[in-house]
DNA sequence: TAAAAAATTTAGATTAGTCTAAAAATGAAA
DNA sequence: TTTCATTTTTAGACTAATCTAAATTTTTTA
């Protein structure tokens, strides 16, 4: 099996890979709050284990084997988040750190039974898709609210930013997963947006609109 | 906080302390499947952190602080075992290893909510008491079946041996927690015992009788 | 109570993961 | 296309946890 640390590297590479094809040493270092030199050391080890494709100075991609491991970590993370919110009544902004630990519990039996216990949920509390035991998942077709035109509607279905501060803010203004919104006005000066949310008008900044995702 | 390894040492010392007042280096080494030299190194570290009382060559006891940590690990371990059996339908012989990992998840919020979710259970699936969040628990007054006299009765309430093999054996002969038994005969040659269990006669070896605990 | 046996500790290495500082490779700009 | 800045890697060191082998202390026993 892989160590806790190796799993965290694979997960980081997986998430960074959704942004750009190949992932750089510095990107990984930033995302794991570590130093480039440490990343290089680990990349050598992961390459030896054939979990990544790595050539010096050229960045990395996950191998098929590495992606499988990464997806199993992501699956565990998101299932635990769902459990924490749905069964233990945690708030959606409180679950990330605990899930960061729980995702490394090795038993596949455990995660599969947990999945069953909860009725095979398809999305975690932040709207991110939960891979099944084979690593397959279907993502929503998501757009940031900022990409909507005036008078169009959407359903809040995810976030691009996962910080507790952002999540708490959304919670406070009742912009949570599942709610239906309509764009009423876009301010041409600062790109802030006026939304209609359950018969109430709501003003959000461009920043919030960029990080809040909807399905149509 | 303490490392995973430190927690395992504290837990081992805690369990060994229930047998003998002071715990020896070799006892710890045996229980953790490690070497005496490694134990000595760790004991120095734990003593520096004031988690144990340690004098060279004299064995160790837990400090008040160390016992608190140990009890919190035991609490987590037993609550998770309860969860696995009661909510996820694991068998009582399948939960130990998974709980060995889960007990190191650091969040106290998590374990307290889990406790509440399950209705504050007082005993784990093997009959061992679950400490509350302050480390308090009331143990059953337990006796091994081998200590009973002929024609006395008892209720299966715990095990002294936790190996899957032993637990599976008990399950197979239906000697599980909560069942009422009566001692019908004690063989004077090999000390094997004939029990009455739900109108059926059952023969158990001295070894089984020693490791199966009852309340009266 | 002295010698032998057992238990424990120390000394010195090893591995995983990390770091800083210096060297090397890459890529951008003049 | 040479120079400069940036990125990445290497070199060497550190910490936590472990090990083997040797030394020391305690306990047993004769």
Short mmCIF file of C-alpha atoms (C1' of nucleotides) in Angstrom, two decimals:
data_model
loop_
_atom_site.label_atom_id
_atom_site.label_comp_id
_atom_site.label_asym_id
_atom_site.label_seq_id
_atom_site.Cartn_x
_atom_site.Cartn_y
_atom_site.Cartn_z
CA UNK A 1 0.00 0.00 0.00
CA UNK A 2 0.86 3.66 -0.20
CA UNK A 3 1.67 5.96 2.68
CA UNK A 4 -0.55 8.76 3.87
CA UNK A 5 1.89 11.22 2.28
CA UNK A 6 2.02 9.46 -1.07
CA UNK A 7 -1.77 9.48 -1.17
CA UNK A 8 -1.81 13.22 -0.52
CA UNK A 9 0.60 13.84 -3.39
CA UNK A 10 -1.48 11.73 -5.77
CA UNK A 11 -4.63 13.54 -4.74
CA UNK A 12 -2.99 16.94 -5.22
CA UNK A 13 -1.74 15.95 -8.67
CA UNK A 14 -5.21 14.68 -9.53
CA UNK A 15 -6.91 17.95 -8.55
CA UNK A 16 -4.28 20.09 -10.30
CA UNK A 17 -4.67 17.95 -13.43
CA UNK A 18 -8.25 19.15 -13.84
CA UNK A 19 -6.88 22.66 -14.46
CA UNK A 20 -3.90 21.95 -16.69
CA UNK A 21 -2.77 18.84 -18.56
CA UNK A 22 0.67 18.53 -16.97
CA UNK A 23 1.37 19.56 -13.38
CA UNK A 24 4.51 21.42 -12.26
CA UNK A 25 6.66 20.85 -9.20
CA UNK A 26 5.89 24.33 -7.89
CA UNK A 27 2.14 23.87 -8.30
CA UNK A 28 2.30 20.74 -6.17
CA UNK A 29 4.51 22.43 -3.59
CA UNK A 30 2.07 25.32 -3.27
CA UNK A 31 -0.95 23.06 -3.01
CA UNK A 32 0.63 20.90 -0.29
CA UNK A 33 2.29 23.80 1.55
CA UNK A 34 5.68 22.23 1.16
CA UNK A 35 8.90 23.05 -0.71
CA UNK A 36 9.81 22.29 -4.32
CA UNK A 37 12.79 20.20 -3.20
CA UNK A 38 10.55 17.93 -1.15
CA UNK A 39 8.21 17.55 -4.10
CA UNK A 40 11.04 16.49 -6.39
CA UNK A 41 12.06 13.78 -3.91
CA UNK A 42 8.54 12.46 -3.71
CA UNK A 43 8.01 12.57 -7.48
CA UNK A 44 11.01 10.26 -7.89
CA UNK A 45 9.49 7.83 -5.45
CA UNK A 46 6.07 7.93 -7.09
CA UNK A 47 7.67 7.47 -10.51
CA UNK A 48 9.58 4.41 -9.21
CA UNK A 49 6.27 2.97 -8.10
CA UNK A 50 4.80 3.75 -11.52
CA UNK A 51 2.07 5.92 -10.06
CA UNK A 52 3.03 8.95 -12.17
CA UNK A 53 4.67 9.78 -15.49
CA UNK A 54 7.61 11.97 -14.68
CA UNK A 55 10.57 13.33 -16.63
CA UNK A 56 12.96 15.78 -14.96
CA UNK A 57 11.97 19.43 -15.48
CA UNK A 58 8.95 18.39 -17.54
CA UNK A 59 6.16 18.16 -15.00
CA UNK A 60 4.02 15.12 -14.16
CA UNK A 61 0.81 13.36 -15.09
CA UNK A 62 -0.85 10.51 -13.22
CA UNK A 63 -0.42 7.01 -14.63
CA UNK A 64 -3.54 4.87 -14.96
CA UNK A 65 -2.54 3.16 -11.72
CA UNK A 66 -1.94 6.51 -9.99
CA UNK A 67 -5.27 7.88 -11.13
CA UNK A 68 -7.02 4.85 -9.70
CA UNK A 69 -5.46 5.50 -6.31
CA UNK A 70 -6.28 9.22 -6.51
CA UNK A 71 -9.90 8.49 -7.40
CA UNK A 72 -10.26 6.12 -4.48
CA UNK A 73 -9.02 8.85 -2.14
CA UNK A 74 -11.41 11.36 -3.66
CA UNK A 75 -14.23 8.84 -3.36
CA UNK A 76 -13.48 8.29 0.32
CA UNK A 77 -13.14 12.01 1.00
CA UNK A 78 -16.47 12.89 -0.57
CA UNK A 79 -18.37 9.96 0.94
CA UNK A 80 -17.11 10.86 4.41
CA UNK A 81 -18.10 14.49 3.84
CA UNK A 82 -21.57 13.34 2.89
CA UNK A 83 -21.74 11.15 6.00
CA UNK A 84 -20.60 13.96 8.27
CA UNK A 85 -23.21 16.38 6.95
CA UNK A 86 -26.15 14.02 6.43
CA UNK A 87 -25.75 11.71 9.43
CA UNK A 88 -23.76 13.65 12.00
CA UNK A 89 -25.18 17.12 11.27
CA UNK A 90 -21.91 18.86 10.56
CA UNK A 91 -22.19 22.06 8.51
CA UNK A 92 -20.81 22.02 4.97
CA UNK A 93 -17.98 24.34 5.98
CA UNK A 94 -16.85 22.11 8.87
CA UNK A 95 -16.19 18.82 7.15
CA UNK A 96 -13.13 19.29 5.01
CA UNK A 97 -10.40 18.83 7.62
CA UNK A 98 -11.97 15.78 9.22
CA UNK A 99 -12.47 14.20 5.80
CA UNK A 100 -8.80 14.88 5.03
CA UNK A 101 -8.01 12.40 7.80
CA UNK A 102 -10.79 9.92 7.16
CA UNK A 103 -9.92 9.59 3.47
CA UNK A 104 -6.76 7.69 4.44
CA UNK A 105 -8.51 4.86 6.28
CA UNK A 106 -7.49 1.95 4.13
CA UNK A 107 -10.42 -0.47 4.29
CA UNK A 108 -12.36 -0.64 1.01
CA UNK A 109 -14.97 -2.74 2.76
CA UNK A 110 -15.57 0.22 5.06
CA UNK A 111 -16.06 2.79 2.34
CA UNK A 112 -18.27 0.50 0.26
CA UNK A 113 -20.50 -0.24 3.25
CA UNK A 114 -20.61 3.44 4.12
CA UNK A 115 -21.67 4.15 0.54
CA UNK A 116 -24.44 1.60 0.83
CA UNK A 117 -25.51 2.85 4.29
CA UNK A 118 -26.08 6.29 2.78
CA UNK A 119 -27.86 5.03 -0.33
CA UNK A 120 -25.06 5.58 -2.87
CA UNK A 121 -25.07 9.38 -2.96
CA UNK A 122 -23.88 10.89 -6.25
CA UNK A 123 -22.69 14.30 -5.00
CA UNK A 124 -21.02 15.49 -1.82
CA UNK A 125 -22.31 18.44 0.26
CA UNK A 126 -20.45 20.93 -1.96
CA UNK A 127 -21.89 19.49 -5.16
CA UNK A 128 -18.74 17.61 -6.16
CA UNK A 129 -19.37 14.22 -7.77
CA UNK A 130 -18.61 11.05 -5.78
CA UNK A 131 -16.81 8.39 -7.85
CA UNK A 132 -18.25 4.87 -7.58
CA UNK A 133 -16.07 1.95 -6.52
CA UNK A 134 -14.68 1.66 -10.03
CA UNK A 135 -13.74 5.33 -10.09
CA UNK A 136 -16.56 6.34 -12.43
CA UNK A 137 -18.68 9.42 -11.93
CA UNK A 138 -20.80 11.79 -13.92
CA UNK A 139 -20.16 15.45 -13.26
CA UNK A 140 -22.77 18.13 -13.60
CA UNK A 141 -22.40 20.56 -16.46
CA UNK A 142 -21.43 23.49 -14.29
CA UNK A 143 -21.11 27.19 -15.04
CA UNK A 144 -20.17 30.02 -12.71
CA UNK A 145 -23.04 32.38 -11.96
CA UNK A 146 -20.88 35.11 -13.50
CA UNK A 147 -21.28 33.45 -16.91
CA UNK A 148 -25.06 33.87 -16.92
CA UNK A 149 -26.86 36.54 -18.92
CA UNK A 150 -29.55 38.80 -17.48
CA UNK A 151 -32.93 37.08 -17.06
CA UNK A 152 -31.54 33.54 -17.23
CA UNK A 153 -32.07 31.02 -14.45
CA UNK A 154 -30.04 28.24 -12.83
CA UNK A 155 -29.85 25.91 -9.87
CA UNK A 156 -27.02 26.23 -7.36
CA UNK A 157 -25.07 23.00 -7.80
CA UNK A 158 -21.50 23.51 -6.67
CA UNK A 159 -18.68 25.78 -5.60
CA UNK A 160 -15.31 26.47 -7.14
CA UNK A 161 -13.83 27.71 -3.87
CA UNK A 162 -14.08 25.48 -0.76
CA UNK A 163 -12.83 27.73 2.04
CA UNK A 164 -14.93 27.80 5.21
CA UNK A 165 -15.15 31.58 4.92
CA UNK A 166 -16.74 31.38 1.47
CA UNK A 167 -19.04 28.51 2.44
CA UNK A 168 -20.18 30.32 5.59
CA UNK A 169 -20.91 33.42 3.55
CA UNK A 170 -23.09 31.45 1.13
CA UNK A 171 -24.89 29.78 4.00
CA UNK A 172 -25.59 33.15 5.58
CA UNK A 173 -27.18 34.57 2.44
CA UNK A 174 -29.01 31.25 1.88
CA UNK A 175 -27.31 30.52 -1.42
CA UNK A 176 -27.04 26.78 -0.85
CA UNK A 177 -27.03 23.70 -3.09
CA UNK A 178 -30.38 23.09 -4.78
CA UNK A 179 -31.72 26.65 -4.66
CA UNK A 180 -33.08 28.18 -7.87
CA UNK A 181 -31.85 31.62 -8.88
CA UNK A 182 -32.54 34.15 -11.64
CA UNK A 183 -30.10 36.83 -12.73
CA UNK A 184 -31.95 40.16 -12.60
CA UNK A 185 -29.18 42.62 -13.23
CA UNK A 186 -25.45 42.77 -13.91
CA UNK A 187 -23.70 45.92 -12.82
CA UNK A 188 -21.50 47.02 -15.71
CA UNK A 189 -19.06 48.86 -13.47
CA UNK A 190 -18.02 46.21 -10.91
CA UNK A 191 -19.78 43.15 -12.41
CA UNK A 192 -21.71 42.57 -9.22
CA UNK A 193 -24.97 40.76 -9.77
CA UNK A 194 -28.52 41.10 -8.52
CA UNK A 195 -30.25 37.74 -8.14
CA UNK A 196 -33.77 36.68 -7.47
CA UNK A 197 -33.77 33.95 -4.82
CA UNK A 198 -37.17 32.75 -3.58
CA UNK A 199 -38.90 36.07 -4.25
CA UNK A 200 -36.14 38.06 -2.57
CA UNK A 201 -33.53 40.20 -4.29
CA UNK A 202 -29.92 39.43 -3.41
CA UNK A 203 -26.74 41.29 -4.37
CA UNK A 204 -23.54 39.31 -4.84
CA UNK A 205 -20.04 40.43 -5.82
CA UNK A 206 -18.25 39.34 -8.97
CA UNK A 207 -15.97 37.25 -6.76
CA UNK A 208 -18.86 35.30 -5.30
CA UNK A 209 -20.44 34.94 -8.74
CA UNK A 210 -17.20 33.50 -10.09
CA UNK A 211 -16.96 30.86 -7.40
CA UNK A 212 -20.57 29.77 -7.27
CA UNK A 213 -21.56 27.16 -9.84
CA UNK A 214 -24.96 26.40 -11.32
CA UNK A 215 -26.64 23.91 -13.62
CA UNK A 216 -29.21 25.13 -16.09
CA UNK B 1 -0.86 16.69 19.58
CA UNK B 2 0.62 13.20 19.73
CA UNK B 3 1.65 11.06 16.81
CA UNK B 4 -0.13 7.93 15.74
CA UNK B 5 2.74 5.91 17.21
CA UNK B 6 2.76 7.68 20.56
CA UNK B 7 -0.95 7.03 20.83
CA UNK B 8 -0.40 3.34 20.19
CA UNK B 9 2.21 3.14 22.91
CA UNK B 10 -0.07 4.89 25.40
CA UNK B 11 -2.92 2.57 24.52
CA UNK B 12 -0.71 -0.51 24.91
CA UNK B 13 0.52 0.69 28.30
CA UNK B 14 -3.06 1.38 29.33
CA UNK B 15 -4.23 -2.13 28.44
CA UNK B 16 -1.21 -3.79 30.04
CA UNK B 17 -1.78 -1.73 33.20
CA UNK B 18 -5.08 -3.49 33.79
CA UNK B 19 -3.13 -6.73 34.33
CA UNK B 20 -0.19 -5.52 36.41
CA UNK B 21 0.49 -2.25 38.24
CA UNK B 22 3.75 -1.39 36.46
CA UNK B 23 4.41 -2.31 32.84
CA UNK B 24 7.74 -3.63 31.56
CA UNK B 25 9.62 -2.74 28.39
CA UNK B 26 9.37 -6.31 27.12
CA UNK B 27 5.64 -6.48 27.71
CA UNK B 28 5.18 -3.37 25.58
CA UNK B 29 7.51 -4.69 22.89
CA UNK B 30 5.56 -7.94 22.70
CA UNK B 31 2.21 -6.21 22.58
CA UNK B 32 3.28 -3.83 19.79
CA UNK B 33 5.30 -6.42 17.85
CA UNK B 34 8.39 -4.28 18.08
CA UNK B 35 11.78 -4.57 19.79
CA UNK B 36 12.72 -3.65 23.34
CA UNK B 37 15.27 -1.10 22.12
CA UNK B 38 12.58 0.75 20.17
CA UNK B 39 10.36 0.76 23.22
CA UNK B 40 13.07 2.28 25.38
CA UNK B 41 13.51 5.10 22.87
CA UNK B 42 9.80 5.82 22.86
CA UNK B 43 9.50 5.65 26.64
CA UNK B 44 12.08 8.42 26.92
CA UNK B 45 10.06 10.56 24.57
CA UNK B 46 6.78 9.90 26.36
CA UNK B 47 8.45 10.66 29.70
CA UNK B 48 9.77 13.96 28.31
CA UNK B 49 6.21 14.83 27.37
CA UNK B 50 5.07 13.84 30.88
CA UNK B 51 2.68 11.25 29.53
CA UNK B 52 4.22 8.42 31.57
CA UNK B 53 6.14 7.92 34.80
CA UNK B 54 9.36 6.23 33.85
CA UNK B 55 12.62 5.39 35.62
CA UNK B 56 15.28 3.37 33.85
CA UNK B 57 14.95 -0.40 34.36
CA UNK B 58 11.90 0.13 36.61
CA UNK B 59 8.97 -0.14 34.19
CA UNK B 60 6.33 2.50 33.49
CA UNK B 61 2.92 3.72 34.59
CA UNK B 62 0.71 6.24 32.82
CA UNK B 63 0.60 9.76 34.21
CA UNK B 64 -2.79 11.38 34.70
CA UNK B 65 -2.23 13.19 31.42
CA UNK B 66 -1.20 9.99 29.65
CA UNK B 67 -4.18 8.08 30.95
CA UNK B 68 -6.49 10.78 29.62
CA UNK B 69 -5.01 10.36 26.15
CA UNK B 70 -5.18 6.58 26.38
CA UNK B 71 -8.82 6.68 27.46
CA UNK B 72 -9.72 8.95 24.58
CA UNK B 73 -8.18 6.45 22.16
CA UNK B 74 -10.02 3.57 23.81
CA UNK B 75 -13.25 5.59 23.63
CA UNK B 76 -12.78 6.22 19.94
CA UNK B 77 -11.84 2.63 19.22
CA UNK B 78 -14.90 1.20 20.96
CA UNK B 79 -17.34 3.75 19.56
CA UNK B 80 -16.13 3.05 16.05
CA UNK B 81 -16.46 -0.70 16.63
CA UNK B 82 -20.03 -0.13 17.76
CA UNK B 83 -20.71 1.97 14.68
CA UNK B 84 -19.24 -0.63 12.33
CA UNK B 85 -21.32 -3.43 13.81
CA UNK B 86 -24.58 -1.60 14.47
CA UNK B 87 -24.75 0.71 11.47
CA UNK B 88 -22.60 -0.87 8.78
CA UNK B 89 -23.36 -4.53 9.57
CA UNK B 90 -19.81 -5.69 10.12
CA UNK B 91 -19.43 -8.88 12.17
CA UNK B 92 -17.89 -8.59 15.64
CA UNK B 93 -14.75 -10.39 14.47
CA UNK B 94 -14.19 -8.02 11.53
CA UNK B 95 -14.01 -4.64 13.22
CA UNK B 96 -10.80 -4.58 15.20
CA UNK B 97 -8.35 -3.68 12.46
CA UNK B 98 -10.49 -0.95 10.95
CA UNK B 99 -11.08 0.54 14.40
CA UNK B 100 -7.30 0.51 14.97
CA UNK B 101 -7.08 3.05 12.17
CA UNK B 102 -10.22 5.03 12.97
CA UNK B 103 -9.21 5.53 16.61
CA UNK B 104 -6.47 7.93 15.48
CA UNK B 105 -8.78 10.41 13.76
CA UNK B 106 -8.16 13.47 15.86
CA UNK B 107 -11.48 15.35 15.86
CA UNK B 108 -13.23 15.22 19.24
CA UNK B 109 -16.26 16.82 17.63
CA UNK B 110 -16.47 13.80 15.35
CA UNK B 111 -16.36 11.19 18.08
CA UNK B 112 -18.82 13.08 20.27
CA UNK B 113 -21.30 13.40 17.41
CA UNK B 114 -20.84 9.77 16.53
CA UNK B 115 -21.57 8.91 20.17
CA UNK B 116 -24.75 10.95 20.02
CA UNK B 117 -25.75 9.53 16.62
CA UNK B 118 -25.66 6.05 18.14
CA UNK B 119 -27.47 7.00 21.34
CA UNK B 120 -24.49 6.94 23.73
CA UNK B 121 -23.85 3.20 23.82
CA UNK B 122 -22.23 1.93 27.03
CA UNK B 123 -20.55 -1.23 25.71
CA UNK B 124 -18.86 -2.15 22.44
CA UNK B 125 -19.74 -5.28 20.42
CA UNK B 126 -17.36 -7.39 22.53
CA UNK B 127 -18.85 -6.22 25.81
CA UNK B 128 -16.03 -3.83 26.65
CA UNK B 129 -17.15 -0.59 28.30
CA UNK B 130 -17.05 2.66 26.28
CA UNK B 131 -15.61 5.60 28.26
CA UNK B 132 -17.65 8.81 28.09
CA UNK B 133 -16.08 12.07 26.91
CA UNK B 134 -14.57 12.60 30.36
CA UNK B 135 -13.02 9.14 30.35
CA UNK B 136 -15.50 7.70 32.84
CA UNK B 137 -17.08 4.29 32.44
CA UNK B 138 -18.66 1.60 34.53
CA UNK B 139 -17.42 -1.89 33.83
CA UNK B 140 -19.49 -4.99 34.30
CA UNK B 141 -18.52 -7.31 37.16
CA UNK B 142 -17.16 -10.01 34.92
CA UNK B 143 -16.13 -13.60 35.66
CA UNK B 144 -14.83 -16.23 33.28
CA UNK B 145 -17.26 -19.08 32.68
CA UNK B 146 -14.54 -21.35 34.08
CA UNK B 147 -15.03 -19.76 37.51
CA UNK B 148 -18.67 -20.84 37.75
CA UNK B 149 -19.85 -23.79 39.85
CA UNK B 150 -22.14 -26.49 38.55
CA UNK B 151 -25.80 -25.42 38.33
CA UNK B 152 -25.07 -21.68 38.43
CA UNK B 153 -26.24 -19.33 35.70
CA UNK B 154 -24.83 -16.27 33.97
CA UNK B 155 -25.25 -13.94 30.99
CA UNK B 156 -22.56 -13.78 28.31
CA UNK B 157 -21.18 -10.25 28.66
CA UNK B 158 -17.67 -10.13 27.32
CA UNK B 159 -14.54 -11.86 26.08
CA UNK B 160 -11.01 -11.92 27.42
CA UNK B 161 -9.55 -12.91 24.07
CA UNK B 162 -10.36 -10.80 20.99
CA UNK B 163 -8.87 -12.80 18.12
CA UNK B 164 -11.10 -13.26 15.06
CA UNK B 165 -10.64 -17.03 15.36
CA UNK B 166 -12.04 -17.08 18.89
CA UNK B 167 -14.87 -14.69 18.07
CA UNK B 168 -15.85 -16.67 14.99
CA UNK B 169 -15.91 -19.84 17.05
CA UNK B 170 -18.24 -18.26 19.61
CA UNK B 171 -20.50 -16.98 16.86
CA UNK B 172 -20.66 -20.42 15.31
CA UNK B 173 -21.79 -22.09 18.54
CA UNK B 174 -24.14 -19.15 19.21
CA UNK B 175 -22.41 -18.10 22.42
CA UNK B 176 -22.85 -14.37 21.83
CA UNK B 177 -23.26 -11.31 24.06
CA UNK B 178 -26.56 -11.32 25.94
CA UNK B 179 -27.25 -15.07 25.91
CA UNK B 180 -28.10 -16.79 29.19
CA UNK B 181 -26.21 -19.94 30.12
CA UNK B 182 -26.27 -22.51 32.90
CA UNK B 183 -23.32 -24.71 33.86
CA UNK B 184 -24.54 -28.32 33.84
CA UNK B 185 -21.34 -30.25 34.32
CA UNK B 186 -17.61 -29.69 34.77
CA UNK B 187 -15.39 -32.50 33.58
CA UNK B 188 -12.86 -33.15 36.34
CA UNK B 189 -10.24 -34.53 33.95
CA UNK B 190 -9.85 -31.76 31.34
CA UNK B 191 -12.06 -29.08 32.95
CA UNK B 192 -14.25 -28.88 29.86
CA UNK B 193 -17.75 -27.67 30.60
CA UNK B 194 -21.23 -28.69 29.56
CA UNK B 195 -23.55 -25.69 29.29
CA UNK B 196 -27.26 -25.30 28.82
CA UNK B 197 -27.90 -22.61 26.18
CA UNK B 198 -31.52 -22.06 25.15
CA UNK B 199 -32.61 -25.63 25.91
CA UNK B 200 -29.62 -27.11 24.07
CA UNK B 201 -26.58 -28.73 25.63
CA UNK B 202 -23.22 -27.33 24.57
CA UNK B 203 -19.70 -28.57 25.32
CA UNK B 204 -16.89 -26.04 25.60
CA UNK B 205 -13.20 -26.49 26.35
CA UNK B 206 -11.46 -25.08 29.42
CA UNK B 207 -9.73 -22.65 27.08
CA UNK B 208 -13.02 -21.26 25.78
CA UNK B 209 -14.44 -21.16 29.32
CA UNK B 210 -11.43 -19.13 30.47
CA UNK B 211 -11.84 -16.53 27.77
CA UNK B 212 -15.59 -16.11 27.85
CA UNK B 213 -16.88 -13.69 30.47
CA UNK B 214 -20.27 -13.55 32.14
CA UNK B 215 -22.23 -11.38 34.55
CA UNK B 216 -24.40 -12.99 37.17
"C1'" DT C 1 26.38 -13.62 47.88
"C1'" DA C 2 28.68 -14.55 43.60
"C1'" DA C 3 27.76 -16.20 39.00
"C1'" DA C 4 24.53 -16.86 35.37
"C1'" DA C 5 20.43 -15.56 33.06
"C1'" DA C 6 17.17 -12.29 31.74
"C1'" DA C 7 15.73 -7.72 30.98
"C1'" DT C 8 16.83 -3.25 29.65
"C1'" DT C 9 19.44 0.42 27.80
"C1'" DT C 10 22.94 2.54 24.77
"C1'" DA C 11 25.43 3.04 20.45
"C1'" DG C 12 25.32 3.39 15.85
"C1'" DA C 13 22.62 2.59 11.40
"C1'" DT C 14 18.57 2.90 8.37
"C1'" DT C 15 14.27 4.74 6.13
"C1'" DA C 16 10.63 8.23 5.06
"C1'" DG C 17 9.80 12.73 4.71
"C1'" DT C 18 11.24 17.15 5.20
"C1'" DC C 19 14.32 21.35 4.90
"C1'" DT C 20 18.02 25.06 3.19
"C1'" DA C 21 21.37 26.37 0.08
"C1'" DA C 22 23.65 25.76 -4.09
"C1'" DA C 23 23.77 24.06 -8.85
"C1'" DA C 24 21.61 23.12 -13.21
"C1'" DA C 25 18.06 23.45 -16.68
"C1'" DT C 26 14.48 25.97 -18.96
"C1'" DG C 27 12.31 29.79 -21.02
"C1'" DA C 28 11.75 34.86 -21.84
"C1'" DA C 29 13.57 39.16 -23.34
"C1'" DA C 30 16.67 42.20 -25.18
"C1'" DT D 1 21.46 34.31 -29.42
"C1'" DT D 2 23.24 35.65 -25.27
"C1'" DT D 3 21.78 37.09 -20.79
"C1'" DC D 4 18.72 37.02 -16.94
"C1'" DA D 5 14.97 35.32 -14.22
"C1'" DT D 6 12.47 31.46 -12.97
"C1'" DT D 7 11.90 26.77 -12.13
"C1'" DT D 8 13.61 22.53 -10.84
"C1'" DT D 9 16.91 19.40 -9.13
"C1'" DT D 10 20.85 17.95 -6.29
"C1'" DA D 11 23.59 17.86 -2.12
"C1'" DG D 12 23.75 17.51 2.49
"C1'" DA D 13 21.44 17.75 6.95
"C1'" DC D 14 17.58 16.91 10.36
"C1'" DT D 15 13.67 14.36 12.89
"C1'" DA D 16 10.78 10.34 14.06
"C1'" DA D 17 10.65 5.71 14.42
"C1'" DT D 18 12.79 1.69 13.82
"C1'" DC D 19 16.53 -2.00 13.94
"C1'" DT D 20 20.87 -5.01 15.42
"C1'" DA D 21 24.55 -5.69 18.35
"C1'" DA D 22 26.92 -4.63 22.38
"C1'" DA D 23 26.92 -2.98 27.10
"C1'" DT D 24 24.74 -2.50 31.48
"C1'" DT D 25 21.51 -3.38 35.22
"C1'" DT D 26 18.46 -6.33 37.62
"C1'" DT D 27 16.90 -10.72 39.06
"C1'" DT D 28 17.39 -15.46 39.83
"C1'" DT D 29 19.62 -19.35 41.46
"C1'" DA D 30 22.94 -22.20 43.10
#
